[in-house]
């Protein structure tokens, strides 16, 4: 039995408590996490950079302050950064240039202040633009339950490391499902907080992006929110409400709730069964359940595509800034270049019209939820698909967008609305692949979401 196996639940909360009690030596524990992470990387290719030596040194120098002192974690190679760390966004040109982050972002600083120690940078799809993690820069990250299948994306490396127990927590971010999709496909928890709950780095110009992470328990989601959440001065968005403590919400059963079960349309039988299991657990807990339909009606797909194009260009501009030169077609993957279409202008009027249409639709999505307290949906319409499904036919890199669109069907709307959404494990299919369900709360009410998830965690 290893040190980490002795930690009850092997989650970040238990890990931190064991270190505070003196049951775990921080240096030994971080060293073991480094070894586990390297083993996971060798098997599943979950890292874009190995920070193991730096992590062990940080554990030696740690003053053990912070609520998660000396707890090892993965920092996704996109979004939040810490000074001096490799930063590539899944792009081979940045990787080959050996680019490193010049400074901590606000979330990078909070991760450091909480005591968390990064043992590696989690692999991501290039610029986080796909629902898989198989960038040309690093090769495919593999699902630990079925290595020929995708772990999801774009936070796939982080999800794999948590799923195999290499680290108890991993950072990620979510523009259209990039936390929740890999959480569902790897069998862990992934929380997209409310818009404005977390600080964003300056290169995340899209208002629908949110940073947080993946974990092994609901209580970790609450404790880590307490440690990391909060807007920064000048931030454009702020959450609708801020409860005094998220971890307290985890320990407090919710009152009787009205829960809407989304009429989901065609989904895989195993995903439908996961929703049914969750419905039974919620009904057994005494909640009222109603079927709701038409919530996503009228999605402005062309407007969403326009915003995706502009977002891809903005992230390419971040690479150009880091390199000190303009990018050419050979500097990014064919999918990225085709999606961004940098030679095709998007006028200011077209961009503003797209933003307005998407905003109006997001308001309608919230309105159609009516007076329900929590919405229940599948996280993804199907379990993890083969990595080969993301290989586009020659000359048509954007063929992959059809697959991406299918996989974000239940996740992207809540990036638009800004509601908090949690993917939690809900069993496996007949072949052993994990399936997840998504719980969606009112804007600013992560506390209600976490309280409900904790109350049914054991049943699922």
CSV table of C-alpha atoms in Angstrom, one decimal:
chain,number,residue,atom,x,y,z
A,1,UNK,CA,0.0,0.0,0.0
A,2,UNK,CA,1.3,3.4,-1.0
A,3,UNK,CA,1.1,6.7,1.0
A,4,UNK,CA,-1.7,8.0,-1.2
A,5,UNK,CA,-3.7,4.8,-0.8
A,6,UNK,CA,-3.7,5.4,2.9
A,7,UNK,CA,-5.5,8.7,2.5
A,8,UNK,CA,-9.2,8.2,3.0
A,9,UNK,CA,-11.0,8.8,-0.3
A,10,UNK,CA,-7.7,9.9,-2.0
A,11,UNK,CA,-9.3,13.3,-2.6
A,12,UNK,CA,-7.6,16.7,-2.1
A,13,UNK,CA,-9.5,17.4,1.2
A,14,UNK,CA,-8.3,14.1,2.7
A,15,UNK,CA,-4.8,14.6,1.4
A,16,UNK,CA,-4.6,18.1,3.0
A,17,UNK,CA,-6.0,16.8,6.3
A,18,UNK,CA,-3.4,14.0,6.4
A,19,UNK,CA,-0.6,16.4,5.9
A,20,UNK,CA,-1.9,18.8,8.6
A,21,UNK,CA,-2.1,15.8,11.0
A,22,UNK,CA,1.4,14.7,10.2
A,23,UNK,CA,0.2,11.4,8.8
A,24,UNK,CA,1.8,12.3,5.4
A,25,UNK,CA,5.2,13.7,5.0
A,26,UNK,CA,4.8,16.5,2.3
A,27,UNK,CA,8.0,15.7,0.4
A,28,UNK,CA,7.4,12.0,0.3
A,29,UNK,CA,3.8,12.5,-0.7
A,30,UNK,CA,4.6,15.0,-3.5
A,31,UNK,CA,7.4,12.7,-4.6
A,32,UNK,CA,5.0,9.8,-4.9
A,33,UNK,CA,2.5,11.9,-6.8
A,34,UNK,CA,5.2,12.9,-9.2
A,35,UNK,CA,6.0,9.2,-9.8
A,36,UNK,CA,2.3,8.4,-10.2
A,37,UNK,CA,1.9,11.2,-12.7
A,38,UNK,CA,4.9,10.1,-14.7
A,39,UNK,CA,3.5,6.6,-14.8
A,40,UNK,CA,0.1,7.9,-15.9
A,41,UNK,CA,1.8,10.0,-18.6
A,42,UNK,CA,3.8,7.0,-19.9
A,43,UNK,CA,0.6,5.1,-20.2
A,44,UNK,CA,-2.0,7.7,-21.3
A,45,UNK,CA,0.1,10.8,-22.4
A,46,UNK,CA,-1.6,13.2,-20.1
A,47,UNK,CA,1.1,15.8,-19.7
A,48,UNK,CA,2.4,18.6,-21.9
A,49,UNK,CA,5.2,19.3,-19.4
A,50,UNK,CA,6.7,17.4,-16.4
A,51,UNK,CA,7.2,19.7,-13.4
A,52,UNK,CA,8.1,16.9,-11.0
A,53,UNK,CA,11.6,18.1,-9.9
A,54,UNK,CA,10.3,21.6,-9.3
A,55,UNK,CA,7.3,20.2,-7.4
A,56,UNK,CA,9.5,18.2,-5.0
A,57,UNK,CA,11.7,21.2,-4.4
A,58,UNK,CA,8.6,23.3,-3.7
A,59,UNK,CA,7.4,20.7,-1.1
A,60,UNK,CA,10.8,20.9,0.6
A,61,UNK,CA,10.6,24.7,0.8
A,62,UNK,CA,6.9,24.9,1.7
A,63,UNK,CA,5.9,26.6,5.0
A,64,UNK,CA,2.7,24.4,4.9
A,65,UNK,CA,0.4,27.4,4.8
A,66,UNK,CA,-2.8,27.4,2.9
A,67,UNK,CA,-5.9,25.1,3.1
A,68,UNK,CA,-4.4,22.7,0.5
A,69,UNK,CA,-0.7,22.9,1.6
A,70,UNK,CA,1.5,20.5,-0.4
A,71,UNK,CA,-1.4,18.9,-2.2
A,72,UNK,CA,-0.2,17.9,-5.7
A,73,UNK,CA,-2.2,19.0,-8.7
A,74,UNK,CA,-2.0,19.5,-12.5
A,75,UNK,CA,-2.1,22.9,-14.0
A,76,UNK,CA,-3.8,22.7,-17.5
A,77,UNK,CA,-1.6,24.1,-20.3
A,78,UNK,CA,-4.1,26.7,-21.1
A,79,UNK,CA,-5.6,29.6,-19.1
A,80,UNK,CA,-4.1,30.1,-15.7
A,81,UNK,CA,-0.3,30.3,-15.5
A,82,UNK,CA,2.4,30.5,-12.9
A,83,UNK,CA,5.7,32.4,-13.6
A,84,UNK,CA,8.4,30.4,-15.2
A,85,UNK,CA,6.3,27.4,-16.2
A,86,UNK,CA,6.1,26.0,-19.7
A,87,UNK,CA,3.1,27.4,-21.5
A,88,UNK,CA,2.1,26.1,-25.0
A,89,UNK,CA,-1.7,25.9,-25.2
A,90,UNK,CA,-1.2,22.6,-27.1
A,91,UNK,CA,0.6,24.5,-29.9
A,92,UNK,CA,3.8,23.0,-31.3
A,93,UNK,CA,5.4,26.3,-32.2
A,94,UNK,CA,5.2,27.6,-28.6
A,95,UNK,CA,6.5,24.2,-27.5
A,96,UNK,CA,9.4,24.2,-29.8
A,97,UNK,CA,10.2,27.8,-28.8
A,98,UNK,CA,10.4,26.7,-25.1
A,99,UNK,CA,8.0,29.5,-24.2
A,100,UNK,CA,7.5,30.0,-20.4
A,101,UNK,CA,4.9,32.1,-18.6
A,102,UNK,CA,6.3,35.5,-17.6
A,103,UNK,CA,4.1,35.9,-14.5
A,104,UNK,CA,1.3,34.5,-12.3
A,105,UNK,CA,-2.2,35.1,-13.5
A,106,UNK,CA,-4.6,35.9,-10.7
A,107,UNK,CA,-5.8,32.3,-10.5
A,108,UNK,CA,-2.2,31.1,-10.8
A,109,UNK,CA,-1.4,33.1,-7.7
A,110,UNK,CA,-4.4,31.8,-5.8
A,111,UNK,CA,-3.5,28.2,-6.6
A,112,UNK,CA,0.0,28.9,-5.2
A,113,UNK,CA,-1.4,30.7,-2.1
A,114,UNK,CA,-3.7,27.8,-1.4
A,115,UNK,CA,-0.7,25.6,-1.0
A,116,UNK,CA,-1.3,23.4,-4.1
A,117,UNK,CA,1.9,22.3,-5.9
A,118,UNK,CA,1.8,21.7,-9.6
A,119,UNK,CA,3.5,18.4,-10.6
A,120,UNK,CA,2.9,19.0,-14.3
A,121,UNK,CA,1.0,20.8,-17.0
A,122,UNK,CA,-2.1,19.0,-18.2
A,123,UNK,CA,-2.4,18.2,-21.9
A,124,UNK,CA,-5.0,20.1,-23.9
A,125,UNK,CA,-6.3,20.3,-27.5
A,126,UNK,CA,-4.7,23.1,-29.4
A,127,UNK,CA,-6.0,26.4,-27.9
A,128,UNK,CA,-8.7,24.3,-26.2
A,129,UNK,CA,-10.8,24.3,-29.4
A,130,UNK,CA,-11.9,20.6,-29.5
A,131,UNK,CA,-13.8,18.2,-27.3
A,132,UNK,CA,-10.9,15.8,-27.3
A,133,UNK,CA,-7.2,16.1,-26.3
A,134,UNK,CA,-5.1,15.0,-29.2
A,135,UNK,CA,-3.0,17.9,-30.3
A,136,UNK,CA,-0.4,17.4,-33.0
A,137,UNK,CA,2.1,19.0,-30.7
A,138,UNK,CA,2.0,16.2,-28.2
A,139,UNK,CA,-0.1,13.3,-29.6
A,140,UNK,CA,-3.3,11.9,-28.3
A,141,UNK,CA,-4.1,11.7,-24.6
A,142,UNK,CA,-5.8,8.3,-23.9
A,143,UNK,CA,-8.9,7.5,-21.8
A,144,UNK,CA,-7.7,5.3,-18.9
A,145,UNK,CA,-10.8,3.2,-19.2
A,146,UNK,CA,-10.2,2.4,-22.8
A,147,UNK,CA,-6.9,3.7,-24.2
A,148,UNK,CA,-8.2,3.7,-27.8
A,149,UNK,CA,-10.9,6.2,-26.9
A,150,UNK,CA,-10.8,9.9,-26.2
A,151,UNK,CA,-10.7,11.3,-22.6
A,152,UNK,CA,-12.7,14.3,-23.7
A,153,UNK,CA,-11.4,17.8,-24.0
A,154,UNK,CA,-10.1,20.2,-23.8
A,155,UNK,CA,-9.1,19.5,-20.2
A,156,UNK,CA,-8.4,15.8,-21.0
A,157,UNK,CA,-4.9,15.6,-19.5
A,158,UNK,CA,-6.2,16.9,-16.2
A,159,UNK,CA,-9.2,14.5,-16.2
A,160,UNK,CA,-7.0,11.5,-16.8
A,161,UNK,CA,-4.6,12.4,-14.0
A,162,UNK,CA,-7.4,12.7,-11.5
A,163,UNK,CA,-9.2,9.6,-12.8
A,164,UNK,CA,-6.2,7.3,-12.3
A,165,UNK,CA,-5.4,8.8,-8.8
A,166,UNK,CA,-2.1,10.4,-9.9
A,167,UNK,CA,-3.3,13.7,-8.3
A,168,UNK,CA,-6.5,14.4,-6.4
A,169,UNK,CA,-7.3,17.7,-8.2
A,170,UNK,CA,-6.5,19.3,-11.5
A,171,UNK,CA,-7.1,22.7,-13.0
A,172,UNK,CA,-9.1,23.2,-16.1
A,173,UNK,CA,-11.3,25.7,-17.9
A,174,UNK,CA,-14.6,25.5,-19.7
A,175,UNK,CA,-15.7,27.5,-22.8
A,176,UNK,CA,-18.3,25.0,-24.0
A,177,UNK,CA,-17.9,21.9,-21.9
A,178,UNK,CA,-14.1,21.5,-21.6
A,179,UNK,CA,-14.3,20.6,-17.9
A,180,UNK,CA,-17.6,18.7,-17.9
A,181,UNK,CA,-17.1,16.5,-21.0
A,182,UNK,CA,-13.7,15.0,-19.8
A,183,UNK,CA,-15.2,14.6,-16.3
A,184,UNK,CA,-18.0,12.5,-17.7
A,185,UNK,CA,-15.8,10.4,-20.0
A,186,UNK,CA,-13.2,9.8,-17.3
A,187,UNK,CA,-15.5,9.2,-14.4
A,188,UNK,CA,-14.7,12.2,-12.2
A,189,UNK,CA,-16.3,15.5,-11.1
A,190,UNK,CA,-16.1,18.6,-13.2
A,191,UNK,CA,-17.6,22.0,-12.1
A,192,UNK,CA,-18.1,25.0,-14.3
A,193,UNK,CA,-18.8,27.8,-11.8
A,194,UNK,CA,-21.0,30.8,-12.5
A,195,UNK,CA,-19.8,33.5,-14.8
A,196,UNK,CA,-17.6,35.9,-12.8
A,197,UNK,CA,-17.0,33.5,-9.9
A,198,UNK,CA,-13.4,32.9,-10.9
A,199,UNK,CA,-10.8,35.3,-12.3
A,200,UNK,CA,-9.8,34.8,-15.9
A,201,UNK,CA,-6.4,35.4,-17.5
A,202,UNK,CA,-6.2,38.2,-20.0
A,203,UNK,CA,-6.0,35.9,-23.0
A,204,UNK,CA,-9.4,34.5,-22.2
A,205,UNK,CA,-11.4,37.3,-23.9
A,206,UNK,CA,-14.5,35.2,-24.4
A,207,UNK,CA,-17.1,36.0,-21.7
A,208,UNK,CA,-18.3,32.4,-21.8
A,209,UNK,CA,-15.1,30.9,-20.5
A,210,UNK,CA,-14.8,29.9,-16.8
A,211,UNK,CA,-11.8,28.4,-14.9
A,212,UNK,CA,-11.9,25.8,-12.2
A,213,UNK,CA,-11.1,22.1,-12.2
A,214,UNK,CA,-11.7,18.4,-11.8
A,215,UNK,CA,-11.8,16.4,-8.6
A,216,UNK,CA,-12.6,13.1,-7.0
A,217,UNK,CA,-15.4,14.3,-4.7
A,218,UNK,CA,-18.1,16.9,-4.2
A,219,UNK,CA,-16.4,18.1,-1.0
A,220,UNK,CA,-13.3,18.9,-3.0
A,221,UNK,CA,-15.4,21.1,-5.3
A,222,UNK,CA,-16.7,23.0,-2.3
A,223,UNK,CA,-13.4,23.4,-0.5
A,224,UNK,CA,-11.5,24.4,-3.6
A,225,UNK,CA,-14.1,27.0,-4.5
A,226,UNK,CA,-13.7,28.5,-1.0
A,227,UNK,CA,-9.9,28.7,-1.6
A,228,UNK,CA,-9.9,29.9,-5.2
A,229,UNK,CA,-13.1,31.8,-6.0
A,230,UNK,CA,-13.6,35.5,-6.1
A,231,UNK,CA,-13.6,38.3,-8.7
A,232,UNK,CA,-10.6,40.5,-9.2
A,233,UNK,CA,-10.6,44.3,-9.3
A,234,UNK,CA,-11.9,45.6,-12.7
A,235,UNK,CA,-13.3,42.2,-13.7
A,236,UNK,CA,-16.2,42.7,-16.1
A,237,UNK,CA,-18.5,40.0,-14.6
A,238,UNK,CA,-19.3,39.3,-11.0
A,239,UNK,CA,-21.4,36.3,-9.7
A,240,UNK,CA,-25.1,36.9,-8.8
A,241,UNK,CA,-24.6,35.7,-5.2
A,242,UNK,CA,-21.8,34.7,-2.9
A,243,UNK,CA,-22.6,32.3,-0.1
A,244,UNK,CA,-20.4,32.5,3.0
A,245,UNK,CA,-19.0,29.0,2.5
A,246,UNK,CA,-19.2,26.4,-0.2
A,247,UNK,CA,-17.8,23.6,1.9
A,248,UNK,CA,-20.6,24.2,4.5
A,249,UNK,CA,-23.1,23.8,1.7
A,250,UNK,CA,-21.7,20.4,0.9
A,251,UNK,CA,-22.4,19.2,4.4
A,252,UNK,CA,-25.9,20.6,4.5
A,253,UNK,CA,-28.7,18.6,2.8
A,254,UNK,CA,-30.8,20.8,0.5
A,255,UNK,CA,-34.5,21.5,1.2
A,256,UNK,CA,-37.0,19.8,-1.1
A,257,UNK,CA,-36.3,21.0,-4.6
A,258,UNK,CA,-38.2,21.2,-7.8
A,259,UNK,CA,-35.9,19.5,-10.3
A,260,UNK,CA,-36.5,19.6,-14.1
A,261,UNK,CA,-35.4,16.6,-16.1
A,262,UNK,CA,-34.5,17.7,-19.6
A,263,UNK,CA,-36.3,15.9,-22.4
A,264,UNK,CA,-33.0,15.1,-24.0
A,265,UNK,CA,-33.9,13.7,-27.5
A,266,UNK,CA,-31.7,10.9,-29.0
A,267,UNK,CA,-28.9,9.9,-26.7
A,268,UNK,CA,-27.0,6.7,-26.0
A,269,UNK,CA,-29.0,4.1,-23.9
A,270,UNK,CA,-26.3,4.2,-21.2
A,271,UNK,CA,-26.6,8.0,-20.9
A,272,UNK,CA,-30.4,7.7,-20.6
A,273,UNK,CA,-29.9,5.0,-18.0
A,274,UNK,CA,-27.6,7.3,-16.0
A,275,UNK,CA,-30.2,10.0,-16.0
A,276,UNK,CA,-32.8,7.4,-14.9
A,277,UNK,CA,-30.6,6.3,-12.0
A,278,UNK,CA,-30.1,9.9,-11.0
A,279,UNK,CA,-33.9,10.6,-11.1
A,280,UNK,CA,-34.5,7.6,-8.8
A,281,UNK,CA,-31.8,8.9,-6.4
A,282,UNK,CA,-33.4,12.3,-6.4
A,283,UNK,CA,-36.9,10.9,-6.0
A,284,UNK,CA,-35.8,8.8,-3.1
A,285,UNK,CA,-34.3,11.9,-1.5
A,286,UNK,CA,-37.8,13.5,-1.6
A,287,UNK,CA,-37.4,16.0,-4.4
A,288,UNK,CA,-40.1,16.8,-6.9
A,289,UNK,CA,-39.2,16.0,-10.5
A,290,UNK,CA,-40.8,17.3,-13.7
A,291,UNK,CA,-39.9,16.7,-17.3
A,292,UNK,CA,-39.0,20.0,-19.2
A,293,UNK,CA,-38.8,20.4,-22.9
A,294,UNK,CA,-37.7,23.1,-25.4
A,295,UNK,CA,-35.1,24.7,-23.2
A,296,UNK,CA,-32.5,25.0,-25.9
A,297,UNK,CA,-35.0,25.9,-28.7
A,298,UNK,CA,-33.8,28.3,-31.3
A,299,UNK,CA,-30.1,28.0,-30.8
A,300,UNK,CA,-28.4,30.6,-33.0
A,301,UNK,CA,-25.8,28.3,-34.5
A,302,UNK,CA,-24.4,30.7,-37.1
A,303,UNK,CA,-23.9,33.3,-34.4
A,304,UNK,CA,-22.2,30.8,-32.1
A,305,UNK,CA,-19.9,29.9,-35.0
A,306,UNK,CA,-19.0,33.5,-35.6
A,307,UNK,CA,-18.0,33.9,-31.9
A,308,UNK,CA,-16.0,30.7,-32.0
A,309,UNK,CA,-14.1,32.0,-35.0
A,310,UNK,CA,-13.3,35.3,-33.3
A,311,UNK,CA,-12.3,33.4,-30.1
A,312,UNK,CA,-9.9,31.2,-32.1
A,313,UNK,CA,-8.3,34.3,-33.7
A,314,UNK,CA,-7.9,35.9,-30.3
A,315,UNK,CA,-6.0,32.9,-29.0
A,316,UNK,CA,-3.9,32.8,-32.1
A,317,UNK,CA,-3.1,36.5,-31.4
A,318,UNK,CA,-1.9,35.3,-27.9
A,319,UNK,CA,0.6,33.0,-29.6
A,320,UNK,CA,1.7,35.7,-32.0
A,321,UNK,CA,2.3,38.0,-29.0
A,322,UNK,CA,4.4,35.4,-27.2
A,323,UNK,CA,6.5,34.7,-30.3
A,324,UNK,CA,6.8,38.3,-31.4
A,325,UNK,CA,5.6,37.7,-34.9
A,326,UNK,CA,2.5,37.1,-37.0
A,327,UNK,CA,1.3,33.5,-37.4
A,328,UNK,CA,1.1,31.6,-40.7
A,329,UNK,CA,-0.9,28.6,-41.6
A,330,UNK,CA,2.0,26.3,-40.8
A,331,UNK,CA,2.1,27.5,-37.2
A,332,UNK,CA,-1.2,26.0,-36.1
A,333,UNK,CA,-3.1,22.8,-36.8
A,334,UNK,CA,-5.3,22.6,-39.9
A,335,UNK,CA,-8.5,22.6,-37.7
A,336,UNK,CA,-7.4,25.7,-35.9
A,337,UNK,CA,-6.5,27.6,-39.1
A,338,UNK,CA,-9.8,26.6,-40.8
A,339,UNK,CA,-11.9,27.5,-37.8
A,340,UNK,CA,-10.2,30.9,-37.3
A,341,UNK,CA,-10.2,31.6,-41.0
A,342,UNK,CA,-7.9,34.5,-40.5
A,343,UNK,CA,-8.1,35.6,-44.1
A,344,UNK,CA,-11.8,36.1,-43.9
A,345,UNK,CA,-12.7,39.2,-42.0
A,346,UNK,CA,-15.5,39.3,-39.4
A,347,UNK,CA,-16.8,42.9,-39.4
A,348,UNK,CA,-17.6,44.8,-36.2
A,349,UNK,CA,-21.3,44.8,-37.1
A,350,UNK,CA,-21.4,41.1,-37.7
A,351,UNK,CA,-19.6,40.4,-34.5
A,352,UNK,CA,-21.8,42.6,-32.4
A,353,UNK,CA,-24.9,41.1,-34.0
A,354,UNK,CA,-23.7,37.6,-33.2
A,355,UNK,CA,-23.0,38.6,-29.6
A,356,UNK,CA,-26.5,40.1,-29.2
A,357,UNK,CA,-28.3,37.1,-30.7
A,358,UNK,CA,-26.4,34.7,-28.4
A,359,UNK,CA,-27.1,36.9,-25.4
A,360,UNK,CA,-30.8,37.0,-26.2
A,361,UNK,CA,-30.9,33.3,-26.7
A,362,UNK,CA,-29.1,32.7,-23.3
A,363,UNK,CA,-31.7,34.8,-21.6
A,364,UNK,CA,-34.5,32.7,-23.2
A,365,UNK,CA,-32.8,29.5,-22.0
A,366,UNK,CA,-33.0,30.7,-18.4
A,367,UNK,CA,-36.6,31.9,-18.9
A,368,UNK,CA,-37.7,28.5,-20.2
A,369,UNK,CA,-36.4,26.8,-17.1
A,370,UNK,CA,-39.2,28.5,-15.3
A,371,UNK,CA,-39.4,28.1,-11.5
A,372,UNK,CA,-37.3,24.9,-11.3
A,373,UNK,CA,-34.4,24.9,-8.8
A,374,UNK,CA,-32.1,22.5,-10.6
A,375,UNK,CA,-32.0,21.2,-14.2
A,376,UNK,CA,-30.8,17.6,-14.8
A,377,UNK,CA,-29.4,16.6,-18.2
A,378,UNK,CA,-26.9,14.1,-19.6
A,379,UNK,CA,-23.5,15.6,-19.7
A,380,UNK,CA,-22.7,14.2,-23.1
A,381,UNK,CA,-25.0,12.4,-25.5
A,382,UNK,CA,-22.7,9.3,-25.6
A,383,UNK,CA,-19.8,7.7,-23.7
A,384,UNK,CA,-16.2,8.3,-24.9
A,385,UNK,CA,-15.7,7.8,-28.6
A,386,UNK,CA,-12.7,6.4,-30.4
A,387,UNK,CA,-9.8,8.8,-30.9
A,388,UNK,CA,-9.9,8.0,-34.5
A,389,UNK,CA,-13.4,9.6,-34.8
A,390,UNK,CA,-11.6,13.0,-34.5
A,391,UNK,CA,-9.3,12.3,-37.5
A,392,UNK,CA,-10.9,14.5,-40.3
A,393,UNK,CA,-10.9,13.3,-43.9
A,394,UNK,CA,-8.1,14.7,-46.0
A,395,UNK,CA,-8.7,18.3,-47.0
A,396,UNK,CA,-11.7,18.8,-44.7
A,397,UNK,CA,-10.4,19.7,-41.2
A,398,UNK,CA,-13.7,21.3,-40.2
A,399,UNK,CA,-15.6,18.0,-40.6
A,400,UNK,CA,-14.7,17.5,-36.9
A,401,UNK,CA,-17.0,20.4,-36.0
A,402,UNK,CA,-20.0,18.1,-36.4
A,403,UNK,CA,-18.7,15.8,-33.7
A,404,UNK,CA,-17.8,18.7,-31.5
A,405,UNK,CA,-21.3,20.2,-31.9
A,406,UNK,CA,-22.9,16.9,-30.8
A,407,UNK,CA,-20.7,16.6,-27.7
A,408,UNK,CA,-21.3,20.2,-26.5
A,409,UNK,CA,-25.1,20.0,-27.0
A,410,UNK,CA,-25.8,19.9,-23.2
A,411,UNK,CA,-22.9,21.9,-21.9
A,412,UNK,CA,-22.4,24.9,-24.1
A,413,UNK,CA,-25.8,26.5,-23.4
A,414,UNK,CA,-24.8,27.1,-19.7
A,415,UNK,CA,-21.6,28.8,-20.7
A,416,UNK,CA,-23.9,31.3,-22.5
A,417,UNK,CA,-26.4,31.6,-19.6
A,418,UNK,CA,-23.6,31.8,-17.0
A,419,UNK,CA,-25.2,29.2,-14.8
A,420,UNK,CA,-23.1,26.9,-12.6
A,421,UNK,CA,-23.1,23.3,-13.9
A,422,UNK,CA,-21.6,20.2,-12.4
A,423,UNK,CA,-20.9,16.9,-14.2
A,424,UNK,CA,-20.8,14.0,-11.7
A,425,UNK,CA,-20.2,10.2,-12.3
A,426,UNK,CA,-23.4,8.2,-12.7
A,427,UNK,CA,-22.2,4.7,-13.4
A,428,UNK,CA,-20.8,2.9,-16.5
A,429,UNK,CA,-22.0,1.4,-19.7
A,430,UNK,CA,-22.0,-2.3,-20.6
A,431,UNK,CA,-18.3,-2.1,-21.7
A,432,UNK,CA,-17.2,-0.3,-18.5
A,433,UNK,CA,-17.0,3.2,-19.9
A,434,UNK,CA,-18.0,5.9,-17.4
A,435,UNK,CA,-21.1,8.0,-18.0
A,436,UNK,CA,-22.0,11.3,-16.3
A,437,UNK,CA,-25.0,13.5,-15.6
A,438,UNK,CA,-25.1,17.2,-15.4
A,439,UNK,CA,-26.7,19.3,-12.7
A,440,UNK,CA,-27.4,22.9,-13.5
A,441,UNK,CA,-28.1,25.5,-10.8
A,442,UNK,CA,-29.5,29.1,-10.8
A,443,UNK,CA,-26.9,31.8,-11.6
A,444,UNK,CA,-24.6,32.3,-8.6
A,445,UNK,CA,-26.0,29.2,-6.7
A,446,UNK,CA,-23.1,26.8,-6.7
A,447,UNK,CA,-24.0,26.2,-3.0
A,448,UNK,CA,-27.3,24.7,-3.9
A,449,UNK,CA,-25.8,22.7,-6.7
A,450,UNK,CA,-23.1,21.3,-4.4
A,451,UNK,CA,-25.5,20.5,-1.6
A,452,UNK,CA,-27.7,18.5,-3.9
A,453,UNK,CA,-24.8,16.7,-5.6
A,454,UNK,CA,-23.4,15.7,-2.2
A,455,UNK,CA,-26.7,14.4,-1.0
A,456,UNK,CA,-26.9,11.9,-3.9
A,457,UNK,CA,-23.1,11.3,-4.4
A,458,UNK,CA,-23.2,7.9,-2.6
A,459,UNK,CA,-26.2,6.7,-4.5
A,460,UNK,CA,-24.5,7.3,-7.9
